[in-house]
Amino acid sequence: MGLAAFLVVIQLLITAVHWIIFRSVDHYFDLTGATEYYVFWLFLLSSLTFLLSNIATRIIPSRVSRLAYRLATIWLGTIHFLFLGAVVMALLELSSDFLLLITPSWVAYGVYLGAILISYLSLRHSKQIFVRRHTVALPNLPSRWRGKRALFFADTHYGSIHRAKAAERLVNLIESEEPDLIFMGGDFFDGPPIDPDLVTFPYRRLTQTIPTFFISGNHEEYGKKAEFLRSLETNGFRIINDEKVVLDGLQIVGLDFMTTRTEAATAMTLKHLELDRTLPTIILKHIPRHMEMIEMSGGHLMLSGHTHQGQVWPVSLITHFVYSGYDYGLKPYKNLQVYTTSGAGSWGPPQRFLTQSEVVVFTLENKE
């Protein structure tokens, strides 16, 4: 699905959700006359803010358009929680015995104010980046890598919302972990116009001394990909889109998002790369799919992102279903270990609810 079609689908969903919330508010607060008219138009117009501000950041990038986009995304996240509030109110109304004791409008006040509070807390929560730690055993791991630490992160989405300060904070966190290897699993950029050096330059503190590998995600395709990759390379990232690197006996493979979107394309790319099956192999692929092909090619650890673990509940239930349980965490697939990160940033709403922003540190051990 192209970006334009994706945004149209998202807009239709956003408009539908705004309508549902309006009907709920209208019902429980008994809006009439001019109040009902103005609230209706307020919800209708606010449903367009995400799409219009998204377009504005691409056509006329400026502080004003970025601020408008940020406010629109915060509102979009708030709408998510207000929608959940509307669902709660509908369920409570079905429990008529309960509502006979309490005036529905007062219940609605509490539910909707609670939804707004959760939105605020989720916004603050999303800015905290957690460090996940795992030990992974790889066969034939050279002594050079035993006990060493590889840090993996993805989905920073630098652009209109996450900018230089966010990059500095993440670099400080990664630096404090003192990794021996760094892997970036795609969607470093969000897509809208940005001076890429603003967010890649801080990483020089890491890339000058630590081997740092990068693959493209789908969001690199939504902007000036060539400029993005140039900036990453200039500031020390090793781009390994559809390439393999053997680093002191450790085979590192990168699969580009665009060229490996299908199982057949993934299989063909892996065949072309002619992986050495005797070496411990780490494969970076932005979307956690095609594990069968990767396992058959001799991969031992697959690192993915993209899903954000749904970012906000209950969307996380949907991603869990869509990706067959591989939407988050370390999971086995036959002889392959698959880790899908929830990401270090956010897309769309900057809130996180019942998920966490993260980076992942793997301690490498030899598989006996």
Short mmCIF file of C-alpha atoms in Angstrom, two decimals:
data_model
loop_
_atom_site.label_atom_id
_atom_site.label_comp_id
_atom_site.label_asym_id
_atom_site.label_seq_id
_atom_site.Cartn_x
_atom_site.Cartn_y
_atom_site.Cartn_z
CA MET A 1 0.00 0.00 0.00
CA GLY A 2 1.39 3.41 -0.99
CA LEU A 3 1.64 6.30 1.44
CA ALA A 4 -1.31 8.17 -0.12
CA ALA A 5 -3.62 5.14 0.05
CA PHE A 6 -2.46 4.41 3.59
CA LEU A 7 -3.25 7.96 4.70
CA VAL A 8 -6.71 7.80 3.09
CA VAL A 9 -7.53 4.59 4.97
CA ILE A 10 -6.22 6.08 8.21
CA GLN A 11 -8.30 9.23 7.62
CA LEU A 12 -11.48 7.22 7.12
CA LEU A 13 -10.85 5.37 10.38
CA ILE A 14 -10.08 8.61 12.23
CA THR A 15 -13.28 10.22 10.96
CA ALA A 16 -15.34 7.19 11.97
CA VAL A 17 -13.86 7.20 15.48
CA HIS A 18 -14.54 10.94 15.87
CA TRP A 19 -18.16 10.32 14.84
CA ILE A 20 -18.58 7.56 17.41
CA ILE A 21 -17.16 9.75 20.18
CA PHE A 22 -19.39 12.66 19.14
CA ARG A 23 -22.47 10.44 19.26
CA SER A 24 -21.45 9.20 22.71
CA VAL A 25 -20.87 12.71 24.04
CA ASP A 26 -24.10 13.92 22.46
CA HIS A 27 -26.01 11.08 24.10
CA TYR A 28 -24.61 11.25 27.62
CA PHE A 29 -24.41 15.02 27.93
CA ASP A 30 -27.75 15.59 26.17
CA LEU A 31 -26.43 18.23 23.76
CA THR A 32 -29.07 20.33 22.01
CA GLY A 33 -29.38 23.27 19.66
CA ALA A 34 -26.31 25.40 19.00
CA THR A 35 -24.15 23.42 21.43
CA GLU A 36 -24.78 20.19 19.55
CA TYR A 37 -24.12 21.95 16.22
CA TYR A 38 -20.78 23.44 17.29
CA VAL A 39 -19.56 20.27 19.01
CA PHE A 40 -20.38 18.30 15.86
CA TRP A 41 -18.29 20.61 13.68
CA LEU A 42 -15.52 20.69 16.27
CA PHE A 43 -15.20 16.91 16.10
CA LEU A 44 -15.52 16.83 12.31
CA LEU A 45 -12.84 19.46 11.72
CA SER A 46 -10.50 18.06 14.36
CA SER A 47 -10.70 14.68 12.60
CA LEU A 48 -8.90 16.28 9.64
CA THR A 49 -6.00 17.78 11.60
CA PHE A 50 -3.74 14.72 11.42
CA LEU A 51 -3.96 14.35 7.64
CA LEU A 52 -3.73 18.07 6.89
CA SER A 53 -0.80 18.71 9.25
CA ASN A 54 0.97 15.63 7.86
CA ILE A 55 0.66 17.05 4.35
CA ALA A 56 1.75 20.49 5.58
CA THR A 57 4.99 19.17 7.07
CA ARG A 58 5.88 17.71 3.66
CA ILE A 59 4.88 20.68 1.49
CA ILE A 60 5.86 23.59 3.74
CA PRO A 61 8.19 22.22 6.44
CA SER A 62 8.56 24.81 9.19
CA ARG A 63 8.32 25.18 12.94
CA VAL A 64 4.66 26.10 12.57
CA SER A 65 3.75 23.03 10.50
CA ARG A 66 5.76 20.78 12.82
CA LEU A 67 3.98 22.23 15.86
CA ALA A 68 0.62 21.73 14.17
CA TYR A 69 1.54 18.13 13.39
CA ARG A 70 2.69 17.48 16.94
CA LEU A 71 -0.55 18.86 18.39
CA ALA A 72 -2.56 16.84 15.87
CA THR A 73 -0.79 13.61 16.79
CA ILE A 74 -1.29 14.24 20.51
CA TRP A 75 -4.97 14.83 19.82
CA LEU A 76 -5.07 11.64 17.73
CA GLY A 77 -3.71 9.69 20.68
CA THR A 78 -6.24 11.34 22.98
CA ILE A 79 -9.02 10.39 20.60
CA HIS A 80 -7.91 6.77 20.92
CA PHE A 81 -8.50 6.88 24.66
CA LEU A 82 -11.76 8.82 24.31
CA PHE A 83 -12.94 6.09 21.94
CA LEU A 84 -12.12 3.49 24.59
CA GLY A 85 -14.09 5.68 26.99
CA ALA A 86 -17.06 5.60 24.62
CA VAL A 87 -16.82 1.80 24.53
CA VAL A 88 -16.74 1.69 28.33
CA MET A 89 -19.83 3.90 28.52
CA ALA A 90 -21.68 1.68 26.06
CA LEU A 91 -20.84 -1.38 28.13
CA LEU A 92 -21.91 0.35 31.33
CA GLU A 93 -25.21 1.34 29.79
CA LEU A 94 -25.85 -2.30 28.98
CA SER A 95 -25.53 -2.93 32.72
CA SER A 96 -28.77 -1.10 33.42
CA ASP A 97 -28.94 -2.26 37.03
CA PHE A 98 -25.70 -0.37 37.68
CA LEU A 99 -26.73 2.79 35.83
CA LEU A 100 -30.05 3.01 37.65
CA LEU A 101 -28.06 4.05 40.71
CA ILE A 102 -25.81 6.64 39.08
CA THR A 103 -26.59 9.51 36.73
CA PRO A 104 -25.03 8.58 33.37
CA SER A 105 -23.69 12.09 32.73
CA TRP A 106 -21.60 11.97 35.90
CA VAL A 107 -20.27 8.57 34.96
CA ALA A 108 -19.43 9.93 31.52
CA TYR A 109 -17.56 12.87 33.07
CA GLY A 110 -15.43 10.47 35.09
CA VAL A 111 -14.77 8.10 32.18
CA TYR A 112 -13.84 10.81 29.69
CA LEU A 113 -11.70 12.77 32.15
CA GLY A 114 -9.98 9.49 33.00
CA ALA A 115 -9.33 8.92 29.29
CA ILE A 116 -7.70 12.35 28.99
CA LEU A 117 -5.56 11.67 32.08
CA ILE A 118 -4.42 8.32 30.64
CA SER A 119 -3.51 10.09 27.40
CA TYR A 120 -1.34 12.57 29.29
CA LEU A 121 0.39 9.85 31.32
CA SER A 122 0.93 7.78 28.17
CA LEU A 123 2.58 10.77 26.51
CA ARG A 124 5.04 11.10 29.38
CA HIS A 125 5.59 7.34 29.53
CA SER A 126 6.56 7.11 25.85
CA LYS A 127 9.58 9.37 26.40
CA GLN A 128 11.19 6.89 28.79
CA ILE A 129 13.34 4.38 26.93
CA PHE A 130 13.87 1.07 28.68
CA VAL A 131 16.82 -1.29 28.22
CA ARG A 132 15.93 -4.92 27.61
CA ARG A 133 18.64 -7.54 28.20
CA HIS A 134 18.90 -11.02 26.71
CA THR A 135 21.58 -13.67 26.34
CA VAL A 136 21.60 -15.43 22.97
CA ALA A 137 23.66 -18.47 22.04
CA LEU A 138 25.00 -18.69 18.49
CA PRO A 139 26.69 -21.80 17.06
CA ASN A 140 30.41 -21.67 16.26
CA LEU A 141 30.75 -18.24 17.85
CA PRO A 142 34.42 -17.19 17.75
CA SER A 143 36.06 -16.48 21.09
CA ARG A 144 36.43 -12.87 19.95
CA TRP A 145 32.65 -12.40 20.37
CA ARG A 146 31.91 -14.54 23.41
CA GLY A 147 30.56 -12.42 26.22
CA LYS A 148 30.40 -9.36 23.96
CA ARG A 149 27.33 -7.16 23.81
CA ALA A 150 25.32 -6.21 20.73
CA LEU A 151 22.79 -3.39 21.04
CA PHE A 152 19.74 -3.35 18.78
CA PHE A 153 17.31 -0.49 18.24
CA ALA A 154 14.77 0.49 15.58
CA ASP A 155 11.89 2.81 14.75
CA THR A 156 13.25 6.10 16.06
CA HIS A 157 11.16 7.96 13.44
CA TYR A 158 13.21 11.14 13.43
CA GLY A 159 11.30 13.88 11.64
CA SER A 160 8.59 16.32 12.64
CA ILE A 161 8.26 15.13 16.26
CA HIS A 162 11.44 13.30 17.26
CA ARG A 163 14.40 15.53 16.44
CA ALA A 164 17.94 16.37 17.56
CA LYS A 165 17.23 16.36 21.31
CA ALA A 166 15.65 12.92 21.06
CA ALA A 167 18.71 11.70 19.13
CA GLU A 168 21.05 13.08 21.80
CA ARG A 169 19.09 11.37 24.58
CA LEU A 170 19.16 8.03 22.81
CA VAL A 171 22.86 8.30 21.98
CA ASN A 172 23.58 9.02 25.66
CA LEU A 173 21.63 5.90 26.66
CA ILE A 174 23.35 3.68 24.09
CA GLU A 175 26.76 5.05 25.03
CA SER A 176 26.14 4.24 28.69
CA GLU A 177 25.59 0.57 27.75
CA GLU A 178 29.09 0.33 26.22
CA PRO A 179 28.09 -2.08 23.42
CA ASP A 180 30.60 -3.85 21.17
CA LEU A 181 28.22 -3.86 18.19
CA ILE A 182 25.22 -1.73 17.24
CA PHE A 183 22.37 -2.70 14.91
CA MET A 184 19.74 -0.25 13.64
CA GLY A 185 16.71 -2.08 12.23
CA GLY A 186 15.09 0.58 10.05
CA ASP A 187 12.70 3.54 10.27
CA PHE A 188 15.50 5.72 11.59
CA PHE A 189 13.69 8.52 9.74
CA ASP A 190 9.95 9.16 9.74
CA GLY A 191 9.76 10.47 6.17
CA PRO A 192 8.82 14.19 6.23
CA PRO A 193 11.52 16.69 5.18
CA ILE A 194 14.26 17.16 7.76
CA ASP A 195 17.93 18.08 7.68
CA PRO A 196 19.12 14.50 8.23
CA ASP A 197 22.46 15.56 9.67
CA LEU A 198 20.66 17.07 12.67
CA VAL A 199 19.79 13.58 13.90
CA THR A 200 22.62 11.50 12.43
CA PHE A 201 25.51 13.68 13.62
CA PRO A 202 25.03 12.87 17.35
CA TYR A 203 25.61 9.20 16.51
CA ARG A 204 29.19 9.92 15.47
CA ARG A 205 30.08 9.54 19.15
CA LEU A 206 29.13 5.89 18.75
CA THR A 207 30.00 5.05 15.16
CA GLN A 208 33.57 6.33 15.37
CA THR A 209 34.52 3.51 17.73
CA ILE A 210 31.72 0.90 17.52
CA PRO A 211 30.76 -1.03 14.36
CA THR A 212 27.25 0.22 13.61
CA PHE A 213 25.05 -1.42 10.97
CA PHE A 214 21.85 -0.10 9.38
CA ILE A 215 19.04 -1.41 7.18
CA SER A 216 16.21 0.60 5.64
CA GLY A 217 12.62 0.35 6.83
CA ASN A 218 9.43 1.37 5.09
CA HIS A 219 9.56 4.95 6.39
CA GLU A 220 12.88 5.64 4.70
CA GLU A 221 10.88 5.14 1.48
CA TYR A 222 8.43 7.91 2.43
CA GLY A 223 11.08 10.63 2.16
CA LYS A 224 14.30 11.41 0.33
CA LYS A 225 15.90 8.03 0.87
CA ALA A 226 19.14 8.84 -0.95
CA GLU A 227 19.72 11.87 1.29
CA PHE A 228 18.88 9.86 4.38
CA LEU A 229 21.36 7.11 3.50
CA ARG A 230 24.06 9.61 2.56
CA SER A 231 23.74 11.30 5.94
CA LEU A 232 23.86 7.98 7.78
CA GLU A 233 26.98 6.88 5.88
CA THR A 234 28.66 10.25 6.36
CA ASN A 235 28.16 9.92 10.10
CA GLY A 236 29.54 6.42 10.37
CA PHE A 237 26.68 3.98 9.82
CA ARG A 238 27.45 0.95 7.66
CA ILE A 239 24.52 0.50 5.26
CA ILE A 240 23.96 -3.22 4.63
CA ASN A 241 20.81 -3.25 2.51
CA ASP A 242 20.89 -6.69 0.85
CA GLU A 243 24.50 -7.17 1.87
CA LYS A 244 26.46 -9.46 4.13
CA VAL A 245 29.48 -8.62 6.24
CA VAL A 246 31.77 -11.07 8.00
CA LEU A 247 33.25 -9.35 11.03
CA ASP A 248 35.86 -11.44 12.85
CA GLY A 249 33.97 -14.65 12.12
CA LEU A 250 30.47 -13.24 12.79
CA GLN A 251 28.24 -13.11 9.70
CA ILE A 252 25.94 -10.06 9.65
CA VAL A 253 23.25 -9.84 6.97
CA GLY A 254 20.98 -6.91 6.14
CA LEU A 255 17.76 -7.18 4.11
CA ASP A 256 16.32 -4.02 2.56
CA PHE A 257 12.62 -3.42 3.17
CA MET A 258 11.76 -2.58 -0.45
CA THR A 259 13.50 -5.52 -2.09
CA THR A 260 12.35 -8.22 0.36
CA ARG A 261 8.66 -7.46 0.80
CA THR A 262 7.59 -10.91 -0.36
CA GLU A 263 8.68 -14.37 0.69
CA ALA A 264 9.93 -15.12 -2.83
CA ALA A 265 11.99 -11.91 -2.93
CA THR A 266 13.47 -12.66 0.48
CA ALA A 267 14.42 -16.18 -0.62
CA MET A 268 16.00 -14.88 -3.83
CA THR A 269 18.02 -12.21 -2.00
CA LEU A 270 19.31 -14.71 0.54
CA LYS A 271 20.24 -17.14 -2.23
CA HIS A 272 22.12 -14.38 -4.06
CA LEU A 273 24.05 -13.47 -0.90
CA GLU A 274 25.36 -17.05 -0.59
CA LEU A 275 25.57 -17.13 3.19
CA ASP A 276 28.25 -19.22 4.85
CA ARG A 277 26.23 -21.75 6.85
CA THR A 278 29.22 -22.60 9.04
CA LEU A 279 29.31 -19.10 10.56
CA PRO A 280 27.11 -17.69 13.34
CA THR A 281 24.66 -15.47 11.48
CA ILE A 282 22.64 -12.42 12.54
CA ILE A 283 20.05 -11.20 10.03
CA LEU A 284 18.43 -7.76 10.13
CA LYS A 285 14.98 -7.50 8.52
CA HIS A 286 12.67 -4.60 9.28
CA ILE A 287 9.37 -6.50 9.29
CA PRO A 288 9.15 -9.80 11.24
CA ARG A 289 8.10 -11.96 8.33
CA HIS A 290 9.53 -14.75 6.14
CA MET A 291 11.19 -16.55 9.05
CA GLU A 292 10.93 -19.81 7.11
CA MET A 293 13.23 -18.49 4.37
CA ILE A 294 15.64 -16.96 6.86
CA GLU A 295 15.84 -20.12 8.97
CA MET A 296 16.40 -22.26 5.87
CA SER A 297 19.21 -19.97 4.70
CA GLY A 298 21.14 -20.60 7.91
CA GLY A 299 20.16 -17.59 10.01
CA HIS A 300 20.53 -17.97 13.78
CA LEU A 301 19.27 -14.63 15.12
CA MET A 302 16.79 -12.40 13.30
CA LEU A 303 16.32 -8.81 14.45
CA SER A 304 13.18 -6.90 13.43
CA GLY A 305 11.08 -3.87 14.34
CA HIS A 306 8.22 -2.11 12.54
CA THR A 307 5.33 -3.28 14.74
CA HIS A 308 5.87 -0.88 17.70
CA GLN A 309 4.06 -3.69 19.55
CA GLY A 310 0.94 -1.81 18.55
CA GLN A 311 2.18 1.21 20.57
CA VAL A 312 -1.14 1.57 22.41
CA TRP A 313 -3.44 -1.11 23.77
CA PRO A 314 -5.61 -2.67 22.36
CA VAL A 315 -3.81 -2.18 19.03
CA SER A 316 -1.14 -4.45 20.52
CA LEU A 317 -3.68 -7.28 20.36
CA ILE A 318 -4.04 -6.66 16.63
CA THR A 319 -0.29 -6.69 15.95
CA HIS A 320 0.02 -9.89 17.98
CA PHE A 321 -2.57 -11.50 15.70
CA VAL A 322 -1.24 -10.05 12.42
CA TYR A 323 2.34 -11.17 13.11
CA SER A 324 1.36 -14.51 14.63
CA GLY A 325 2.88 -13.69 18.00
CA TYR A 326 6.16 -12.40 16.56
CA ASP A 327 5.16 -8.75 17.03
CA TYR A 328 7.33 -8.38 20.13
CA GLY A 329 10.01 -10.10 22.15
CA LEU A 330 12.40 -13.01 21.75
CA LYS A 331 10.71 -16.06 20.21
CA PRO A 332 12.01 -19.28 18.66
CA TYR A 333 11.23 -20.32 15.10
CA LYS A 334 12.68 -23.80 14.62
CA ASN A 335 16.46 -23.24 14.80
CA LEU A 336 16.08 -19.47 14.42
CA GLN A 337 15.76 -16.99 17.27
CA VAL A 338 13.59 -13.97 16.40
CA TYR A 339 13.57 -10.70 18.31
CA THR A 340 11.08 -7.99 17.40
CA THR A 341 11.57 -4.71 19.22
CA SER A 342 8.77 -2.33 20.20
CA GLY A 343 10.98 0.50 18.98
CA ALA A 344 12.73 3.48 20.48
CA GLY A 345 10.34 6.08 19.09
CA SER A 346 6.76 6.42 17.91
CA TRP A 347 4.72 7.01 14.79
CA GLY A 348 1.49 8.95 14.70
CA PRO A 349 0.34 9.41 18.30
CA PRO A 350 3.39 10.01 20.52
CA GLN A 351 1.69 8.12 23.36
CA ARG A 352 2.41 4.58 24.55
CA PHE A 353 -0.08 2.62 26.61
CA LEU A 354 0.80 -0.82 28.01
CA THR A 355 3.87 -0.90 25.75
CA GLN A 356 7.33 0.61 26.22
CA SER A 357 9.98 2.34 24.14
CA GLU A 358 13.16 0.31 24.26
CA VAL A 359 16.62 -0.63 23.11
CA VAL A 360 17.82 -4.22 23.41
CA VAL A 361 21.20 -5.47 24.61
CA PHE A 362 22.18 -9.01 23.63
CA THR A 363 25.04 -10.78 25.36
CA LEU A 364 26.51 -13.20 22.82
CA GLU A 365 27.45 -16.71 23.93
CA ASN A 366 28.58 -19.82 22.12
CA LYS A 367 25.99 -22.54 21.54
CA GLU A 368 27.52 -25.82 22.61
#
